[in-house]
């Protein structure tokens, strides 16, 4: 596997097999001895052992740890968990009412990682032996960053198929085996000439077809397969015991000598974490540009090496609780197994194919699903690459529609101040003119017509006067307006402002009266974030065009979609073709993972989750209202905002959050805000709200 993601501590080596009884334990023990002979500190871990009784002191009797200790007396050996019934771990654990999980096993291994230069971990049985109803040992491996995998197979007729299947399963999870050990020892097979020829051919197939870099053989060491030495007999049969002990020691020496090439491979790659981190940060500072950032001097960044659930892990091993959902997108948390599985399945058949003239199931199915769940009447779906591009598409649709219906003079957009719609030139033109730096881009960004942001707060009374500026804009410019563009109910990156849904109802009427298209940008608000599936539902309004993105793929891939009323598509089609077609339009991987994300959304009780998060955020943030420097506190759905009276020192505040609170938050302007993943636990939310409370109270934002 890739050594460059090795976290602090020693190397991890996971020994897995093509099945049970292939010689994993002897291989693991011999590898441990070989590594110890190099002067490395070694430990060997069996995470779960079955078929093992407990001694009166609670330790397992006759576990694999005994063999590890025999082979490698200087190394530590541990069985982390054991069960009496000799069966698959999920079954044996289930019999005593326990449920194993990849997370807890991986965490237990990582907790010991720093205890030795190299840690050998022996799985149970083959790679896909289950731990519970959803996870296998492969999931444990995937949760051990930097782990190297050694595959053990019996070197007999029929092994090739098992090896190649296991390789496919490893590679489907992004894992490359560092080495394969072909175990020649199989009591059921007599090593005659034919068997020996087959065994030799197996090895060459592993190298050629399997593309495994190191293939080693482990001979049949008879002494290692003998009866265990009976210590009780030692006195009576002293000579024989000593003899057998020394036989076994010799056999361990021979076995570990055979595995030297494997240990060479396992220890060949550099494992200096500090050097690696500096390397990444140095290259980053030398060559990268980050979002809204300077390169001189470079804006500080942290290196993330791993994500899982609600956690982001940094190179130095620190785990941060995610308060941002990677900018509204990772609603189910990171590395969700169902989403990962969907992508793996899709990548195995068709990662991408052009959408001009071709179609495919992921796109067709996703379009149908989006139409089903979107506000009634949006029957047509155009896929694009990102939120900004979706907005370009939406704006172009409005212009083409007006042209097609005999209004070529309607070419401008009407949009509220405080909006945010993306960073491409067209999308920028409808962003807030001040925060969107329209001055800087004057003459390049088309000039649109702005009206006051919807002033009536979500949690206040609706005030019809809040529409005055909009009505005035219509009065002055009605004949030239192609569309009104806005974010329904929640203005996101432009100010995290929540306003009354009635505003949208009135706006809908005004658009109809003036022949303007209504475009709702639901890129941030879509898929449950505000407490409704789409924010438009707060007002029961169907826009003519709606853009979604961000959470569409659950934060895994970039994809956006523009949904339009059929009438719009029909009108444009009567006039000509719609003038847009990205190269990666409807990318099958992205569509497939979006389908999995929707499935997950509708099984995860998002409405209850979001409502609960709303309560927790309110409980954690409302107390800040009277605090010094706080202008306002707002919570809606799974969005929590503390607006300060002055702009915050973003870099300093982010460092405070990382170093002092363990929360991942990225404030901007006067806003300290959070939109956690829907899977966030009460503890996660408390970590986030406590972090924000401390930032305010300790004045870390100044
Ligand atoms: C993020 C965002 C966009 C832009 O999406 P990108 O994928 O970053 O291009 C557009 N509109 C809204 C409301 C957004 O929050």
XYZ file of C-alpha atoms and ligand atoms in Angstrom:
717
model
C 0.000 0.000 0.000
C 0.970 3.629 -0.182
C 3.511 4.294 2.518
C 3.124 8.030 2.133
C 0.010 8.047 4.270
C 1.621 6.297 7.248
C 0.474 8.063 10.403
C 2.750 8.563 13.397
C 3.991 5.458 15.150
C 5.356 2.354 13.576
C 4.567 0.467 10.442
C 1.407 -1.603 10.304
C 1.354 -4.888 8.428
C -1.924 -6.721 8.026
C -1.599 -10.435 7.292
C -4.678 -11.780 5.563
C -5.395 -15.000 3.737
C -7.254 -16.438 0.797
C -9.172 -18.528 3.297
C -8.870 -20.255 6.607
C -6.110 -22.799 7.342
C -3.685 -21.372 4.787
C -0.844 -20.784 7.269
C -1.444 -17.174 8.319
C -0.451 -17.659 11.933
C 2.868 -19.363 11.176
C 3.563 -16.749 8.492
C 2.746 -13.911 10.896
C 4.919 -15.392 13.622
C 7.814 -15.995 11.206
C 7.530 -12.451 9.852
C 7.666 -11.108 13.414
C 10.818 -13.127 14.081
C 12.403 -11.966 10.819
C 11.674 -8.321 11.664
C 13.009 -8.734 15.219
C 16.239 -10.223 13.843
C 16.738 -6.924 12.005
C 16.761 -5.098 15.306
C 13.234 -3.692 14.940
C 10.894 -3.625 17.913
C 8.005 -5.875 17.012
C 4.503 -6.557 18.208
C 1.974 -9.000 16.907
C -1.753 -8.529 17.305
C -4.632 -10.893 16.754
C -7.670 -8.585 16.883
C -10.242 -11.352 17.210
C -9.647 -14.995 17.954
C -12.357 -17.595 18.058
C -12.297 -21.081 19.501
C -10.399 -19.918 22.554
C -11.331 -20.536 26.190
C -10.573 -18.115 28.994
C -8.126 -18.928 31.795
C -9.240 -18.064 35.340
C -7.386 -14.735 35.046
C -9.374 -13.851 31.929
C -6.557 -14.388 29.412
C -7.163 -16.690 26.446
C -5.876 -20.273 26.572
C -4.094 -21.616 23.504
C -4.394 -18.490 21.386
C -2.233 -17.577 18.423
C -0.361 -15.214 20.742
C 1.406 -18.268 22.198
C 2.822 -19.054 18.781
C 3.819 -15.421 18.202
C 5.699 -15.399 21.500
C 7.433 -18.659 20.705
C 8.632 -17.385 17.336
C 9.494 -13.912 18.545
C 10.305 -13.998 22.264
C 11.448 -10.357 22.329
C 8.273 -9.054 20.737
C 4.974 -8.240 22.366
C 1.977 -10.354 21.407
C -1.671 -9.688 22.116
C -5.091 -11.109 21.424
C -7.507 -8.191 21.724
C -10.752 -10.118 21.811
C -11.623 -13.801 21.886
C -14.618 -16.104 21.827
C -15.042 -19.728 22.792
C -16.855 -21.010 19.705
C -14.541 -21.822 16.773
C -16.527 -19.965 14.095
C -16.522 -16.797 12.019
C -16.012 -13.809 14.368
C -19.429 -12.252 13.660
C -21.101 -15.520 14.582
C -18.945 -16.367 17.592
C -19.370 -12.846 18.991
C -23.108 -12.885 18.249
C -23.515 -16.046 20.327
C -22.458 -14.111 23.406
C -24.505 -11.048 22.458
C -21.616 -8.911 21.188
C -21.279 -6.967 17.954
C -17.837 -6.402 16.439
C -17.091 -3.245 14.482
C -14.327 -2.274 12.080
C -14.067 1.138 13.724
C -13.357 -0.158 17.198
C -10.937 -2.845 15.997
C -9.033 -0.319 13.869
C -8.999 2.178 16.749
C -7.583 -0.472 19.113
C -4.825 -1.250 16.624
C -4.020 2.408 16.021
C -3.866 2.977 19.772
C -1.012 0.440 19.918
C 0.698 1.506 16.713
C 3.311 3.654 18.425
C 4.366 0.810 20.744
C 6.646 -0.874 18.193
C 8.603 -0.173 15.013
C 6.478 -2.700 13.205
C 3.135 -4.228 14.144
C 1.893 -7.396 12.496
C -1.859 -7.866 12.618
C -3.370 -11.215 11.756
C -6.937 -11.246 10.489
C -9.297 -14.159 11.017
C -9.755 -16.450 8.007
C -9.906 -14.690 4.642
C -10.168 -11.030 3.665
C -13.968 -10.854 3.513
C -14.709 -12.656 6.741
C -17.592 -10.691 8.263
C -17.462 -8.755 11.522
C -21.137 -7.860 11.596
C -24.094 -7.535 9.222
C -22.309 -4.897 7.110
C -18.547 -5.025 7.629
C -15.696 -7.428 6.953
C -12.014 -7.546 7.852
C -11.396 -5.603 4.643
C -13.079 -2.632 6.350
C -10.608 -2.877 9.231
C -7.719 -2.735 6.745
C -9.275 0.261 5.026
C -9.377 2.088 8.362
C -5.647 1.656 8.972
C -3.922 4.392 6.998
C -0.531 3.413 5.651
C -1.066 -0.289 6.412
C 0.791 -2.770 4.230
C -0.967 -5.994 3.334
C 0.624 -9.435 3.161
C -1.525 -12.096 1.557
C -1.070 -15.746 2.536
C -2.221 -18.606 0.301
C -1.751 -22.359 0.371
C 0.423 -23.281 -2.594
C -1.780 -25.970 -4.060
C -3.971 -26.703 -7.058
C -6.961 -24.338 -6.971
C -5.154 -21.559 -5.130
C -4.803 -19.297 -8.182
C -8.498 -18.527 -8.346
C -8.634 -17.736 -4.634
C -5.581 -15.498 -4.849
C -6.906 -13.589 -7.865
C -10.327 -13.114 -6.265
C -8.725 -11.817 -3.085
C -6.541 -9.454 -5.139
C -9.631 -8.059 -6.855
C -11.319 -7.502 -3.534
C -8.224 -5.760 -2.134
C -7.772 -3.575 -5.184
C -11.475 -2.656 -5.243
C -10.727 -1.020 -1.876
C -7.662 0.797 -3.098
C -5.295 -1.657 -1.403
C -2.208 -3.154 -3.068
C -0.652 -6.202 -1.442
C 3.000 -5.617 -0.540
C 3.744 -9.333 -0.807
C 2.282 -12.799 -1.087
C 3.453 -15.784 0.922
C 2.749 -19.105 -0.769
C 2.659 -21.712 1.939
C 3.941 -25.083 0.732
C 2.809 -26.813 3.838
C -0.423 -28.638 3.379
C -0.868 -31.963 5.070
C -3.688 -32.845 2.672
C -1.416 -32.672 -0.376
C 1.584 -34.876 -1.063
C 4.275 -32.847 -2.742
C 4.933 -35.163 -5.659
C 6.409 -33.924 -8.936
C 3.052 -32.854 -10.311
C 2.117 -30.941 -7.172
C 5.551 -29.306 -7.148
C 5.188 -28.237 -10.785
C 1.753 -26.778 -10.069
C 3.152 -24.952 -7.048
C 5.935 -23.431 -9.179
C 3.476 -22.367 -11.850
C 1.230 -20.779 -9.192
C 4.109 -18.525 -8.165
C 4.687 -17.292 -11.680
C 0.960 -16.587 -12.147
C 0.948 -14.482 -8.953
C 3.802 -12.407 -10.372
C 2.473 -12.063 -13.932
C -1.324 -12.133 -13.802
C -1.527 -11.022 -10.172
C 1.178 -8.340 -10.512
C 2.242 -8.910 -6.920
C 5.669 -7.318 -6.412
C 7.078 -9.849 -3.929
C 6.157 -13.524 -3.925
C 7.822 -15.685 -1.271
C 7.393 -19.344 -0.424
C 7.242 -20.861 3.001
C 8.370 -24.501 3.076
C 6.780 -27.206 5.133
C 8.556 -26.983 8.480
C 7.428 -30.220 10.087
C 8.472 -29.189 13.578
C 6.079 -26.248 13.499
C 3.135 -28.474 12.749
C 3.930 -31.023 15.490
C 2.026 -31.373 18.686
C 2.625 -28.478 21.058
C 5.184 -29.253 23.701
C 3.479 -30.498 26.851
C 5.134 -28.653 29.685
C 3.676 -31.081 32.237
C 5.687 -33.861 30.621
C 8.878 -31.875 30.694
C 10.273 -33.601 33.737
C 9.458 -37.145 32.728
C 10.589 -36.735 29.171
C 13.199 -34.062 29.529
C 15.392 -35.111 26.652
C 12.565 -35.287 24.141
C 11.141 -31.903 25.144
C 14.450 -30.153 24.792
C 14.973 -31.779 21.489
C 11.577 -30.658 20.243
C 12.101 -27.148 21.562
C 15.314 -26.785 19.668
C 13.709 -28.321 16.551
C 11.083 -25.668 16.680
C 13.567 -22.873 17.232
C 15.516 -24.055 14.185
C 12.317 -24.270 12.181
C 11.390 -20.695 13.131
C 14.861 -19.607 12.011
C 14.442 -21.347 8.677
C 10.928 -20.001 8.199
C 11.911 -16.435 9.000
C 14.914 -16.716 6.667
C 12.516 -17.634 3.858
C 10.486 -14.507 4.530
C 13.412 -12.062 4.469
C 12.401 -10.744 1.054
C 8.963 -9.943 2.433
C 10.433 -8.042 5.386
C 12.758 -6.249 2.939
C 9.720 -5.051 1.009
C 7.809 -4.088 4.144
C 10.648 -1.972 5.505
C 11.949 -0.565 2.219
C 9.733 2.513 2.018
C 10.567 5.577 4.066
C 8.525 5.910 7.221
C 9.552 9.266 8.563
C 6.288 11.026 9.197
C 7.726 14.407 10.006
C 9.650 14.368 6.791
C 6.527 13.398 4.877
C 4.400 16.064 6.453
C 7.006 18.707 5.769
C 7.242 17.408 2.259
C 3.509 17.844 1.637
C 3.367 21.248 3.261
C 6.503 22.390 1.435
C 5.177 21.301 -1.951
C 1.836 22.845 -1.098
C 3.415 26.170 -0.165
C 5.599 26.082 -3.258
C 2.975 25.233 -5.851
C -0.613 25.282 -4.637
C -3.317 27.867 -4.547
C -6.102 27.374 -1.997
C -9.650 28.769 -2.151
C -9.821 32.529 -1.471
C -6.202 32.473 -0.395
C -2.879 34.160 -0.873
C 0.221 32.435 -2.149
C 2.589 35.122 -0.800
C 2.776 34.448 2.052
C 0.893 31.165 1.674
C -2.267 30.850 3.732
C -1.678 28.243 6.488
C -3.181 24.799 5.877
C -3.265 21.469 7.688
C -2.624 18.148 6.016
C -5.606 15.796 6.205
C -4.721 12.131 5.822
C -7.984 10.392 6.480
C -11.678 10.916 6.997
C -14.290 8.670 8.562
C -17.795 9.477 9.748
C -17.715 12.876 11.435
C -13.912 12.915 11.778
C -11.084 14.426 9.794
C -7.655 13.128 10.795
C -4.568 15.275 10.404
C -1.081 14.015 9.589
C -0.034 14.263 13.232
C -2.881 11.964 14.238
C -5.209 14.626 15.647
C -8.865 13.913 14.944
C -11.139 16.873 14.309
C -14.918 16.835 14.618
C -16.294 18.091 11.328
C -18.500 21.140 11.684
C -18.557 22.066 7.988
C -19.652 18.922 6.097
C -16.953 19.996 3.627
C -18.971 23.069 2.656
C -22.515 21.673 2.976
C -21.771 18.522 1.005
C -20.833 15.552 3.245
C -24.291 15.193 4.801
C -23.847 11.489 5.670
C -20.348 11.982 7.064
C -17.206 10.766 5.334
C -16.485 7.386 3.728
C -20.053 6.167 4.157
C -19.874 2.460 3.289
C -22.938 2.504 1.000
C -21.573 5.445 -0.979
C -18.118 3.889 -1.188
C -19.640 0.614 -2.387
C -21.675 2.393 -5.072
C -18.601 4.092 -6.451
C -16.605 0.868 -6.431
C -19.310 -0.954 -8.343
C -19.589 1.815 -10.892
C -15.851 2.213 -11.385
C -15.631 -1.485 -12.157
C -17.986 -1.166 -15.126
C -17.993 2.364 -16.529
C -16.298 5.286 -14.794
C -17.174 7.741 -17.529
C -18.554 7.952 -21.018
C -19.477 11.023 -23.051
C -23.105 12.114 -22.726
C -23.484 13.414 -26.253
C -25.417 10.681 -28.059
C -25.029 8.173 -25.222
C -26.991 7.660 -22.032
C -26.723 5.341 -19.048
C -28.691 4.019 -16.128
C -27.075 6.102 -13.348
C -28.004 9.349 -15.131
C -31.489 8.243 -16.183
C -32.320 6.899 -12.759
C -30.935 9.943 -10.956
C -32.916 12.305 -13.196
C -36.115 10.394 -12.449
C -35.383 10.375 -8.710
C -34.652 14.110 -8.650
C -37.859 14.887 -10.520
C -39.766 12.698 -8.036
C -38.506 14.545 -4.973
C -38.207 18.102 -6.337
C -41.033 20.632 -6.038
C -43.897 19.538 -8.362
C -43.557 20.546 -11.980
C -39.797 20.442 -12.442
C -39.677 17.650 -14.994
C -36.397 18.113 -16.861
C -32.848 17.609 -15.581
C -29.595 18.974 -16.982
C -26.444 17.667 -15.260
C -23.378 19.859 -14.827
C -20.048 19.661 -13.035
C -20.311 22.041 -10.097
C -22.620 24.521 -8.450
C -21.178 27.470 -10.332
C -21.612 25.741 -13.666
C -25.176 24.814 -12.719
C -25.835 28.516 -12.184
C -24.325 29.375 -15.568
C -26.623 26.759 -17.081
C -29.656 28.132 -15.225
C -28.923 31.701 -16.379
C -28.424 30.567 -19.976
C -31.676 28.599 -19.870
C -33.543 31.702 -18.782
C -32.014 33.775 -21.592
C -32.720 31.106 -24.226
C -36.264 30.700 -22.947
C -36.948 34.435 -23.215
C -35.432 34.468 -26.691
C -37.484 31.456 -27.771
C -40.730 32.964 -26.500
C -40.288 36.232 -28.350
C -38.559 38.304 -25.662
C -34.980 38.728 -26.818
C -34.947 42.046 -24.941
C -35.192 40.254 -21.583
C -31.510 39.694 -20.924
C -30.773 40.865 -17.398
C -31.063 39.269 -14.014
C -32.664 40.617 -10.910
C -31.148 39.351 -7.690
C -30.989 40.298 -3.991
C -27.940 41.687 -2.261
C -26.238 39.233 0.077
C -26.549 36.348 -2.391
C -23.907 33.839 -3.388
C -24.149 31.728 -6.538
C -20.618 30.664 -7.403
C -17.342 31.936 -8.761
C -17.569 31.778 -12.549
C -18.145 35.074 -14.332
C -21.868 34.627 -14.957
C -22.559 33.265 -11.483
C -20.457 36.070 -9.962
C -22.617 38.637 -11.683
C -25.548 37.631 -9.467
C -23.476 37.410 -6.259
C -23.555 40.276 -3.786
C -21.789 43.132 -5.569
C -19.651 44.037 -2.532
C -18.553 40.618 -1.217
C -18.451 39.452 -4.854
C -15.866 42.177 -5.628
C -17.776 43.493 -8.611
C -15.645 46.628 -8.504
C -12.533 44.584 -9.180
C -14.207 42.891 -12.124
C -16.057 45.924 -13.454
C -16.627 45.690 -17.181
C -16.002 41.952 -17.139
C -18.791 40.761 -14.883
C -22.113 41.671 -16.521
C -24.034 44.297 -14.582
C -27.212 42.916 -13.108
C -29.963 44.591 -11.125
C -29.831 44.303 -7.349
C -32.554 44.744 -4.783
C -32.348 44.749 -0.977
C -31.888 41.378 0.636
C -35.121 39.920 2.059
C -35.078 41.738 5.380
C -37.766 39.867 7.325
C -35.997 37.307 9.526
C -37.139 33.687 9.386
C -38.121 33.670 13.037
C -39.971 36.991 12.881
C -43.246 38.257 11.426
C -43.536 38.606 7.683
C -43.432 42.260 6.659
C -44.809 43.019 3.193
C -42.594 46.154 3.133
C -39.596 43.853 2.843
C -40.587 43.472 -0.827
C -40.515 47.199 -1.565
C -37.060 47.263 -3.129
C -37.868 44.223 -5.275
C -41.153 45.751 -6.475
C -39.347 48.964 -7.296
C -36.737 47.079 -9.327
C -39.500 45.361 -11.303
C -41.210 48.690 -11.911
C -38.031 50.200 -13.291
C -36.689 47.270 -15.293
C -39.551 44.821 -15.956
C -39.155 44.794 -19.692
C -35.489 43.801 -19.557
C -35.623 41.158 -16.851
C -35.065 37.554 -17.952
C -35.169 36.036 -14.492
C -35.015 36.583 -10.758
C -32.234 34.557 -9.158
C -32.024 33.853 -5.449
C -31.352 31.348 -2.704
C -34.691 30.401 -1.125
C -35.036 31.044 2.636
C -31.304 30.759 3.408
C -28.733 33.063 1.880
C -25.566 31.031 2.403
C -22.021 32.155 1.746
C -23.205 35.730 1.165
C -24.116 36.180 4.832
C -25.831 33.128 6.324
C -29.136 34.965 6.483
C -32.519 33.246 7.017
C -35.700 34.975 5.821
C -39.464 34.413 5.831
C -40.849 31.945 3.271
C -43.793 34.283 2.487
C -41.264 36.421 0.666
C -40.935 33.659 -1.917
C -44.681 33.338 -2.374
C -44.910 37.058 -3.198
C -41.873 36.839 -5.429
C -43.455 33.983 -7.366
C -46.513 36.190 -8.028
C -44.353 39.112 -9.121
C -42.363 36.935 -11.544
C -45.549 35.583 -13.092
C -46.973 39.069 -13.431
C -43.846 40.399 -15.147
C -43.001 37.393 -17.326
C -39.761 36.725 -15.455
C -38.341 33.264 -14.892
C -37.832 32.350 -11.221
C -34.533 30.595 -10.482
C -34.017 29.036 -7.056
C -30.431 28.248 -6.168
C -30.780 25.254 -3.809
C -27.119 24.294 -4.089
C -26.547 24.874 -0.373
C -30.087 24.388 0.929
C -31.051 21.213 -0.955
C -31.364 17.717 0.518
C -32.722 18.518 3.941
C -30.277 21.061 5.340
C -32.929 23.637 6.314
C -35.378 21.110 7.731
C -37.267 20.727 4.443
C -35.998 18.536 1.619
C -35.726 21.711 -0.470
C -35.994 25.183 1.020
C -38.620 26.084 -1.624
C -40.973 23.768 0.301
C -41.080 26.251 3.201
C -43.124 28.450 0.852
C -44.764 25.707 -1.207
C -43.397 27.451 -4.282
C -42.159 25.768 -7.437
C -39.528 27.829 -9.227
C -39.191 27.589 -13.005
C -35.596 26.504 -12.685
C -33.833 25.032 -9.686
C -30.136 24.305 -9.233
C -28.783 21.637 -6.870
C -25.213 20.551 -6.151
C -23.067 20.266 -3.034
C -24.873 17.509 -1.024
C -26.162 15.869 -4.214
C -23.408 13.218 -4.099
C -23.129 13.202 -0.303
C -19.897 15.127 -0.642
C -18.038 12.426 -2.544
C -17.814 13.783 -6.084
C -18.533 17.015 -7.857
C -21.907 17.012 -9.596
C -24.724 19.481 -9.993
C -28.094 19.431 -11.661
C -30.404 22.048 -13.084
C -34.075 21.112 -12.931
C -36.437 22.989 -15.200
C -40.140 22.991 -15.908
C -40.926 21.050 -19.055
C -42.400 24.194 -20.589
C -38.966 25.776 -20.519
C -37.339 22.810 -22.208
C -40.121 22.683 -24.811
C -39.897 26.364 -25.651
C -36.124 26.287 -26.017
C -36.366 23.142 -28.138
C -38.841 24.745 -30.543
C -36.300 27.504 -31.121
C -33.135 25.387 -31.327
C -30.854 23.440 -29.009
C -29.799 24.316 -25.513
C -26.274 25.656 -25.787
C -24.377 23.814 -23.102
C -22.596 20.448 -22.786
C -19.774 19.833 -20.337
C -17.225 17.115 -21.182
C -17.921 15.275 -17.963
C -21.672 15.794 -18.096
C -23.631 13.211 -16.074
C -20.435 11.437 -15.031
C -21.617 7.916 -14.160
C -19.503 7.669 -10.994
C -20.976 10.897 -9.685
C -24.548 9.953 -10.664
C -24.165 6.540 -9.098
C -22.895 7.898 -5.803
C -25.680 10.523 -5.880
C -28.222 7.691 -6.125
C -26.609 5.984 -3.138
C -26.655 9.295 -1.252
C -30.389 9.716 -1.953
C -31.044 6.153 -0.796
C -29.169 6.900 2.388
C -31.010 10.203 2.849
C -34.385 8.502 2.774
C -33.364 5.707 5.142
C -31.479 7.817 7.687
C -34.536 9.702 9.037
C -32.986 12.967 7.957
C -35.980 15.010 9.086
C -35.664 13.801 12.679
C -31.880 14.093 12.570
C -31.966 17.657 11.248
C -34.642 18.668 13.754
C -32.606 17.198 16.576
C -29.400 18.885 15.419
C -31.348 22.152 15.217
C -32.301 21.800 18.903
C -28.758 20.921 19.941
C -27.267 23.802 17.968
C -29.792 26.219 19.460
C -29.051 24.942 22.965
C -25.321 25.348 22.399
C -25.290 28.685 20.584
C -28.245 30.713 21.926
C -26.460 31.363 25.262
C -23.924 33.404 23.279
C -26.493 36.018 22.297
C -25.614 38.457 25.119
C -21.856 37.815 24.841
C -19.496 40.650 24.018
C -18.885 41.031 20.300
C -21.924 38.970 19.275
C -24.369 40.678 16.904
C -26.834 37.812 16.344
C -27.308 34.078 16.821
C -29.345 32.152 14.233
C -30.225 28.490 13.901
C -32.311 26.880 11.169
C -32.316 23.149 10.445
C -28.773 21.839 10.691
C -27.258 25.310 10.309
C -25.955 27.316 13.244
C -24.625 30.860 12.921
C -23.030 33.301 15.334
C -22.705 36.679 13.675
C -20.096 38.926 15.274
C -20.098 42.704 15.257
C -16.764 42.813 13.398
C -14.939 40.567 10.941
C -13.136 37.649 12.598
C -9.439 36.835 12.174
C -10.034 33.713 10.120
C -6.560 32.132 10.141
C -6.028 32.713 13.841
C -9.505 31.478 14.693
C -9.137 28.310 12.619
C -5.834 27.550 14.374
C -7.584 28.094 17.706
C -10.315 25.624 16.750
C -7.819 22.988 15.595
C -5.323 23.365 18.430
C -7.610 24.100 21.362
C -10.994 22.560 20.640
C -10.713 19.621 18.224
C -13.430 21.073 15.987
C -13.098 21.746 12.279
C -14.731 25.089 11.502
C -13.994 27.706 8.867
C -15.461 31.095 9.733
C -15.569 33.968 7.277
C -16.341 37.659 7.444
C -18.285 38.334 10.646
C -19.643 34.789 10.731
C -18.713 31.813 12.859
C -21.002 29.101 11.632
C -21.513 25.367 11.356
C -23.475 22.926 9.239
C -22.538 19.508 10.645
C -23.224 16.217 8.883
C -26.622 14.701 9.663
C -24.910 11.762 11.391
C -23.354 14.090 13.993
C -23.939 12.798 17.521
C -24.862 14.971 20.491
C -21.224 14.746 21.566
C -20.073 15.934 18.150
C -22.460 18.889 18.261
C -21.329 19.696 21.783
C -17.696 19.702 20.654
C -18.638 22.156 17.908
C -20.802 24.479 19.989
C -18.325 24.428 22.891
C -15.582 25.374 20.442
C -17.632 28.328 19.198
C -18.502 29.362 22.756
C -14.844 29.336 23.755
C -13.829 31.244 20.637
C -16.294 33.986 21.505
C -15.633 34.077 25.239
C -11.847 33.806 24.979
C -11.899 36.403 22.194
C -9.999 34.057 19.918
C -11.748 35.700 16.977
C -10.093 39.091 17.362
C -21.478 26.701 -3.178
C -22.553 27.380 -3.858
C -22.517 27.607 -5.252
C -21.319 27.231 -6.087
O -21.076 25.853 -6.093
P -19.627 25.309 -6.509
O -19.804 23.829 -6.560
O -18.697 25.749 -5.422
O -19.273 25.897 -7.809
C -23.599 28.214 -5.831
N -24.670 28.588 -5.100
C -24.747 28.393 -3.774
C -25.966 28.808 -3.033
C -23.684 27.789 -3.106
O -23.748 27.619 -1.784
